[in-house]
GROMACS .gro file of C-alpha atoms in nm:
model
  275
    1MET     CA    1   2.564  -1.185   4.497
    2SER     CA    2   2.905  -1.073   4.370
    3ARG     CA    3   2.899  -0.812   4.093
    4PHE     CA    4   3.190  -0.978   3.906
    5THR     CA    5   3.252  -1.333   3.792
    6ARG     CA    6   3.568  -1.518   3.888
    7LEU     CA    7   3.714  -1.463   3.540
    8GLN     CA    8   3.642  -1.089   3.559
    9LYS     CA    9   3.810  -1.070   3.900
   10LEU     CA   10   4.119  -1.246   3.765
   11LEU     CA   11   4.136  -1.010   3.466
   12LEU     CA   12   4.100  -0.703   3.688
   13ALA     CA   13   4.371  -0.833   3.923
   14LEU     CA   14   4.604  -0.896   3.628
   15ILE     CA   15   4.544  -0.546   3.496
   16ALA     CA   16   4.620  -0.400   3.840
   17VAL     CA   17   4.945  -0.602   3.869
   18LEU     CA   18   5.056  -0.498   3.522
   19LEU     CA   19   4.970  -0.136   3.594
   20VAL     CA   20   5.172  -0.133   3.919
   21PHE     CA   21   5.461  -0.307   3.745
   22ALA     CA   22   5.454  -0.055   3.464
   23LEU     CA   23   5.462   0.239   3.704
   24SER     CA   24   5.749   0.092   3.907
   25THR     CA   25   5.960   0.034   3.594
   26ASN     CA   26   5.885   0.363   3.423
   27GLY     CA   27   6.154   0.465   3.172
   28LYS     CA   28   6.334   0.129   3.149
   29GLY     CA   29   6.299   0.090   2.780
   30SER     CA   30   6.096  -0.084   2.514
   31ALA     CA   31   6.132  -0.427   2.676
   32ILE     CA   32   5.918  -0.317   2.970
   33LYS     CA   33   5.670  -0.163   2.726
   34SER     CA   34   5.632  -0.489   2.536
   35ILE     CA   35   5.592  -0.689   2.858
   36VAL     CA   36   5.352  -0.458   3.045
   37TYR     CA   37   5.200  -0.181   2.836
   38ASP     CA   38   5.111  -0.376   2.521
   39PRO     CA   39   4.925  -0.657   2.707
   40LEU     CA   40   4.744  -0.390   2.909
   41VAL     CA   41   4.630  -0.215   2.594
   42MET     CA   42   4.512  -0.546   2.446
   43LEU     CA   43   4.313  -0.630   2.758
   44LYS     CA   44   4.152  -0.286   2.753
   45TYR     CA   45   4.055  -0.331   2.389
   46SER     CA   46   3.914  -0.679   2.450
   47ILE     CA   47   3.717  -0.587   2.764
   48LEU     CA   48   3.600  -0.233   2.681
   49ASP     CA   49   3.670  -0.101   2.332
   50TYR     CA   50   3.573  -0.405   2.124
   51PRO     CA   51   3.232  -0.468   2.290
   52ILE     CA   52   3.144  -0.099   2.267
   53GLU     CA   53   3.252  -0.084   1.902
   54THR     CA   54   3.051  -0.399   1.825
   55LEU     CA   55   2.739  -0.252   1.989
   56GLN     CA   56   2.777   0.074   1.795
   57ASN     CA   57   2.813  -0.116   1.468
   58PHE     CA   58   2.498  -0.317   1.551
   59PHE     CA   59   2.290  -0.004   1.608
   60ASN     CA   60   2.431   0.157   1.292
   61ASP     CA   61   2.341  -0.151   1.086
   62PHE     CA   62   1.992  -0.162   1.242
   63ASN     CA   63   1.937   0.204   1.159
   64ASP     CA   64   2.046   0.143   0.797
   65LEU     CA   65   1.803  -0.151   0.767
   66TRP     CA   66   1.519   0.058   0.906
   67GLN     CA   67   1.586   0.334   0.653
   68VAL     CA   68   1.588   0.076   0.371
   69LYS     CA   69   1.251  -0.059   0.492
   70GLN     CA   70   1.099   0.290   0.490
   71GLU     CA   71   1.233   0.353   0.139
   72ASN     CA   72   1.088   0.019   0.018
   73ASP     CA   73   0.746   0.104   0.167
   74ALA     CA   74   0.750   0.439  -0.014
   75LEU     CA   75   0.847   0.271  -0.343
   76ARG     CA   76   0.564   0.016  -0.309
   77GLN     CA   77   0.319   0.301  -0.259
   78GLN     CA   78   0.449   0.477  -0.570
   79LEU     CA   79   0.423   0.157  -0.776
   80ALA     CA   80   0.063   0.108  -0.666
   81GLN     CA   81  -0.023   0.463  -0.769
   82SER     CA   82   0.154   0.415  -1.103
   83ASP     CA   83  -0.088   0.129  -1.186
   84GLN     CA   84  -0.380   0.365  -1.133
   85LEU     CA   85  -0.213   0.633  -1.348
   86SER     CA   86  -0.146   0.378  -1.622
   87ALA     CA   87  -0.510   0.277  -1.633
   88MET     CA   88  -0.625   0.639  -1.655
   89ILE     CA   89  -0.371   0.713  -1.930
   90GLU     CA   90  -0.508   0.422  -2.137
   91ASN     CA   91  -0.857   0.564  -2.106
   92LEU     CA   92  -0.746   0.919  -2.190
   93GLN     CA   93  -0.565   0.802  -2.503
   94ARG     CA   94  -0.882   0.637  -2.629
   95GLU     CA   95  -1.097   0.941  -2.554
   96ASN     CA   96  -0.856   1.203  -2.687
   97ALA     CA   97  -0.973   1.196  -3.049
   98GLU     CA   98  -1.339   1.216  -2.945
   99LEU     CA   99  -1.280   1.503  -2.704
  100LYS     CA  100  -1.114   1.711  -2.977
  101GLU     CA  101  -1.448   1.713  -3.157
  102LEU     CA  102  -1.621   1.842  -2.847
  103LEU     CA  103  -1.398   2.138  -2.763
  104GLY     CA  104  -1.683   2.381  -2.811
  105ASN     CA  105  -1.913   2.192  -2.574
  106ASP     CA  106  -1.922   2.128  -2.203
  107VAL     CA  107  -1.775   1.777  -2.195
  108ALA     CA  108  -1.849   1.545  -1.905
  109ALA     CA  109  -1.861   1.672  -1.548
  110HIS     CA  110  -1.528   1.761  -1.392
  111TYR     CA  111  -1.422   1.613  -1.062
  112GLU     CA  112  -1.195   1.700  -0.772
  113LYS     CA  113  -1.052   1.455  -0.521
  114VAL     CA  114  -1.132   1.516  -0.156
  115ASN     CA  115  -0.903   1.326   0.080
  116ALA     CA  116  -1.056   1.153   0.382
  117ARG     CA  117  -0.977   0.923   0.671
  118ILE     CA  118  -1.175   0.620   0.787
  119ILE     CA  119  -1.330   0.687   1.129
  120SER     CA  120  -1.546   0.376   1.163
  121ARG     CA  121  -1.550   0.022   1.025
  122ASN     CA  122  -1.788  -0.207   1.211
  123PRO     CA  123  -1.656  -0.567   1.231
  124GLU     CA  124  -2.013  -0.697   1.185
  125VAL     CA  125  -2.033  -0.533   0.841
  126TYR     CA  126  -1.658  -0.521   0.775
  127ASN     CA  127  -1.687  -0.600   0.403
  128ASN     CA  128  -1.996  -0.387   0.351
  129GLN     CA  129  -1.937  -0.030   0.461
  130ILE     CA  130  -1.709   0.229   0.622
  131THR     CA  131  -1.759   0.579   0.761
  132ILE     CA  132  -1.526   0.863   0.660
  133ASN     CA  133  -1.461   1.210   0.803
  134VAL     CA  134  -1.584   1.427   0.512
  135GLY     CA  135  -1.939   1.521   0.420
  136ALA     CA  136  -2.164   1.782   0.267
  137ALA     CA  137  -1.943   2.062   0.398
  138ASP     CA  138  -1.665   1.920   0.180
  139HIS     CA  139  -1.893   1.896  -0.130
  140VAL     CA  140  -1.938   1.518  -0.092
  141ALA     CA  141  -2.261   1.391  -0.251
  142LEU     CA  142  -2.449   1.065  -0.292
  143ASP     CA  143  -2.297   0.814  -0.537
  144ASN     CA  144  -1.956   0.985  -0.546
  145ALA     CA  145  -1.680   0.734  -0.623
  146VAL     CA  146  -1.441   0.648  -0.338
  147VAL     CA  147  -1.089   0.521  -0.405
  148SER     CA  148  -0.786   0.409  -0.208
  149ALA     CA  149  -0.429   0.462  -0.327
  150TYR     CA  150  -0.466   0.144  -0.534
  151GLY     CA  151  -0.808   0.171  -0.699
  152LEU     CA  152  -1.187   0.193  -0.664
  153ILE     CA  153  -1.332   0.072  -0.332
  154GLY     CA  154  -1.695   0.189  -0.334
  155LYS     CA  155  -1.939   0.479  -0.348
  156ILE     CA  156  -2.107   0.726  -0.111
  157THR     CA  157  -2.449   0.606   0.012
  158GLU     CA  158  -2.517   0.847   0.301
  159VAL     CA  159  -2.401   1.205   0.353
  160ASN     CA  160  -2.402   1.410   0.674
  161GLU     CA  161  -2.252   1.752   0.733
  162HIS     CA  162  -1.904   1.628   0.824
  163THR     CA  163  -1.919   1.249   0.775
  164SER     CA  164  -2.027   1.008   0.502
  165ARG     CA  165  -2.098   0.638   0.469
  166VAL     CA  166  -1.937   0.435   0.193
  167ARG     CA  167  -2.073   0.109   0.052
  168LEU     CA  168  -1.776  -0.108  -0.040
  169LEU     CA  169  -1.755  -0.304  -0.364
  170THR     CA  170  -1.708  -0.616  -0.150
  171SER     CA  171  -2.058  -0.574  -0.006
  172GLN     CA  172  -2.283  -0.877  -0.054
  173ASP     CA  173  -2.606  -0.675  -0.093
  174GLN     CA  174  -2.552  -0.658  -0.472
  175LEU     CA  175  -2.632  -0.286  -0.474
  176SER     CA  176  -2.285  -0.172  -0.581
  177MET     CA  177  -2.303  -0.240  -0.954
  178VAL     CA  178  -2.055  -0.030  -1.151
  179SER     CA  179  -2.025   0.022  -1.525
  180VAL     CA  180  -1.680  -0.091  -1.632
  181GLN     CA  181  -1.469  -0.143  -1.942
  182ILE     CA  182  -1.173  -0.359  -2.041
  183HIS     CA  183  -0.907  -0.213  -2.268
  184VAL     CA  184  -0.841  -0.469  -2.542
  185SER     CA  185  -0.634  -0.231  -2.757
  186ASP     CA  186  -0.521   0.131  -2.767
  187THR     CA  187  -0.844   0.233  -2.938
  188GLU     CA  188  -1.098  -0.034  -2.840
  189VAL     CA  189  -1.270  -0.133  -2.516
  190VAL     CA  190  -1.524  -0.397  -2.413
  191ASN     CA  191  -1.803  -0.273  -2.186
  192GLY     CA  192  -1.984  -0.447  -1.904
  193TYR     CA  193  -2.077  -0.403  -1.539
  194LEU     CA  194  -1.944  -0.518  -1.206
  195GLU     CA  195  -2.218  -0.741  -1.071
  196GLN     CA  196  -2.096  -0.848  -0.726
  197TYR     CA  197  -1.801  -0.972  -0.522
  198ASP     CA  198  -1.723  -1.345  -0.498
  199LEU     CA  199  -1.598  -1.414  -0.144
  200GLU     CA  200  -1.461  -1.760  -0.230
  201LYS     CA  201  -1.256  -1.641  -0.528
  202GLY     CA  202  -1.171  -1.304  -0.373
  203ALA     CA  203  -1.265  -1.142  -0.705
  204PHE     CA  204  -1.529  -0.920  -0.863
  205ILE     CA  205  -1.777  -1.080  -1.101
  206VAL     CA  206  -1.799  -0.869  -1.418
  207ARG     CA  207  -2.062  -0.940  -1.682
  208LEU     CA  208  -1.966  -0.829  -2.033
  209TYR     CA  209  -2.212  -0.730  -2.303
  210THR     CA  210  -2.030  -0.928  -2.572
  211ASN     CA  211  -1.870  -1.270  -2.610
  212THR     CA  212  -1.556  -1.130  -2.769
  213ASP     CA  213  -1.241  -1.344  -2.757
  214GLN     CA  214  -1.016  -1.038  -2.719
  215ILE     CA  215  -1.020  -1.054  -2.339
  216ARG     CA  216  -0.688  -1.163  -2.189
  217ILE     CA  217  -0.564  -1.236  -1.837
  218ASP     CA  218  -0.413  -0.932  -1.658
  219GLN     CA  219  -0.590  -0.675  -1.876
  220ASN     CA  220  -0.692  -0.362  -1.684
  221VAL     CA  221  -1.055  -0.315  -1.584
  222THR     CA  222  -1.161   0.048  -1.525
  223THR     CA  223  -1.478   0.246  -1.473
  224SER     CA  224  -1.642   0.341  -1.802
  225GLY     CA  225  -1.824   0.655  -1.691
  226ALA     CA  226  -2.153   0.520  -1.834
  227GLY     CA  227  -2.454   0.656  -1.650
  228GLY     CA  228  -2.266   0.963  -1.529
  229VAL     CA  229  -2.224   0.833  -1.172
  230PHE     CA  230  -1.852   0.762  -1.167
  231PRO     CA  231  -1.580   0.934  -1.372
  232SER     CA  232  -1.425   0.708  -1.632
  233GLY     CA  233  -1.079   0.559  -1.605
  234ILE     CA  234  -1.067   0.466  -1.235
  235LEU     CA  235  -0.880   0.138  -1.192
  236VAL     CA  236  -1.101  -0.144  -1.062
  237GLY     CA  237  -0.866  -0.440  -1.105
  238THR     CA  238  -0.721  -0.687  -1.356
  239VAL     CA  239  -0.872  -0.985  -1.537
  240MET     CA  240  -0.811  -1.305  -1.340
  241GLU     CA  241  -1.038  -1.560  -1.510
  242ILE     CA  242  -1.271  -1.572  -1.812
  243GLU     CA  243  -1.588  -1.783  -1.815
  244GLU     CA  244  -1.828  -1.861  -2.097
  245MET     CA  245  -2.200  -1.794  -2.039
  246ARG     CA  246  -2.420  -2.083  -2.145
  247ASN     CA  247  -2.725  -2.001  -2.358
  248GLU     CA  248  -2.656  -1.627  -2.322
  249ASN     CA  249  -2.467  -1.361  -2.507
  250GLY     CA  250  -2.166  -1.214  -2.333
  251ARG     CA  251  -1.910  -1.346  -2.087
  252ILE     CA  252  -1.840  -1.358  -1.717
  253VAL     CA  253  -1.498  -1.228  -1.613
  254TYR     CA  254  -1.349  -1.259  -1.266
  255VAL     CA  255  -1.145  -0.954  -1.175
  256THR     CA  256  -0.876  -0.931  -0.907
  257PRO     CA  257  -0.938  -0.607  -0.710
  258ALA     CA  258  -0.672  -0.340  -0.744
  259ALA     CA  259  -0.741  -0.222  -0.388
  260ASP     CA  260  -0.661  -0.421  -0.075
  261PHE     CA  261  -0.994  -0.420   0.111
  262SER     CA  262  -0.848  -0.578   0.424
  263SER     CA  263  -0.625  -0.285   0.517
  264PHE     CA  264  -0.652   0.084   0.433
  265GLU     CA  265  -0.691   0.396   0.644
  266TYR     CA  266  -0.709   0.685   0.398
  267VAL     CA  267  -0.929   0.728   0.090
  268SER     CA  268  -1.027   0.995  -0.164
  269VAL     CA  269  -1.373   1.094  -0.285
  270TYR     CA  270  -1.434   1.207  -0.645
  271CYS     CA  271  -1.661   1.510  -0.599
  272GLU     CA  272  -1.809   1.719  -0.878
  273VAL     CA  273  -1.645   2.059  -0.905
  274GLN     CA  274  -1.882   2.324  -0.773
  275PRO     CA  275  -1.966   2.604  -1.017
   0.00000   0.00000   0.00000
């Protein structure tokens, strides 16, 4: 098969003719230049320079778009972390006055965050548990809170020397109850506990201890620290729906999880600081 099309052959022949003509008439003035040299330059630009320039511009534009995508991904990560920081700030503001009265005492336990990576997530128990690559050697202990970049995801239920198992809040075994609170003002919270995860609604079921009407959609739900298992102020999610409880005191609140349980690779464990 010929390497050139008929049109390409014609263009190459024309270039050759013009080139020979230009050489044979060298030095005969601007008229020859306009007849031979200028068309030759235009053909070169059309056949070689313009396609190459277009391809370079394409790759430059693609590279710019890729850099913008990476910047957008980084900004989304920062925004997600800012929600967690906002929730913790709300809790700290409420506790500040009380803590001032306790300066002479050993306040609640202090925690450090140990970063970890998921090394196992069995599809058969995908919503129930994960295994991470930190353990007793990293000061991880039973019932330590585990968070993603977006919020609380579960707690430690088994600890080995260098690995640990985490029960996710989306587990259906109803063994992941967490004491929580909803900030209804700068100085007031409503307490309750996370009862279980509703697969159909894609939301946590939170049972409140009171039937207050101060609960609003999109209010932050955080850990309360009650019971001393989890530190207070970890973002759990936001209020999605409020439901009255018939013949009982309190309310049921459906909470949209702050964390995306379908996709995460890295987590952090809240470990008690060793003396």
